[in-house]
Amino acid sequence: MFWLILGIVILIAGIAFGLACFGEESKGAGTTCIIGGIVLSILFVCLSCVTSVPTGNTGIVTTFGRVENYVLDAGLSMKAPCSIRTVPLAL
């Protein structure tokens, strides 16, 4: 969730800074800031889709507090960016 929020903040900041730079002498600075904000926000959203389950644990997947019918094995796994939380359970 942290990476998702950080990506949205950087996207908004990049667009705002890029729009502020369009009127100045440095041509292309505004476009660069907007593209940079978009690229960084996509990167942070992708990072928020990855979760890690420690070795020797099983990840219990919950969606908005409701336990799902599947678990995650140890290691890196993909998940939805904001709705799923993984709780490690030692076996």
Tab-separated table of C-alpha atoms in Angstrom, residues 11 15 75-76:
chain	number	residue	atom	x	y	z
A	11	LEU	CA	2.737	11.162	-10.363
A	15	ILE	CA	2.561	16.497	-13.500
A	75	GLY	CA	9.327	-16.680	-1.511
A	76	LEU	CA	8.215	-13.822	-3.759
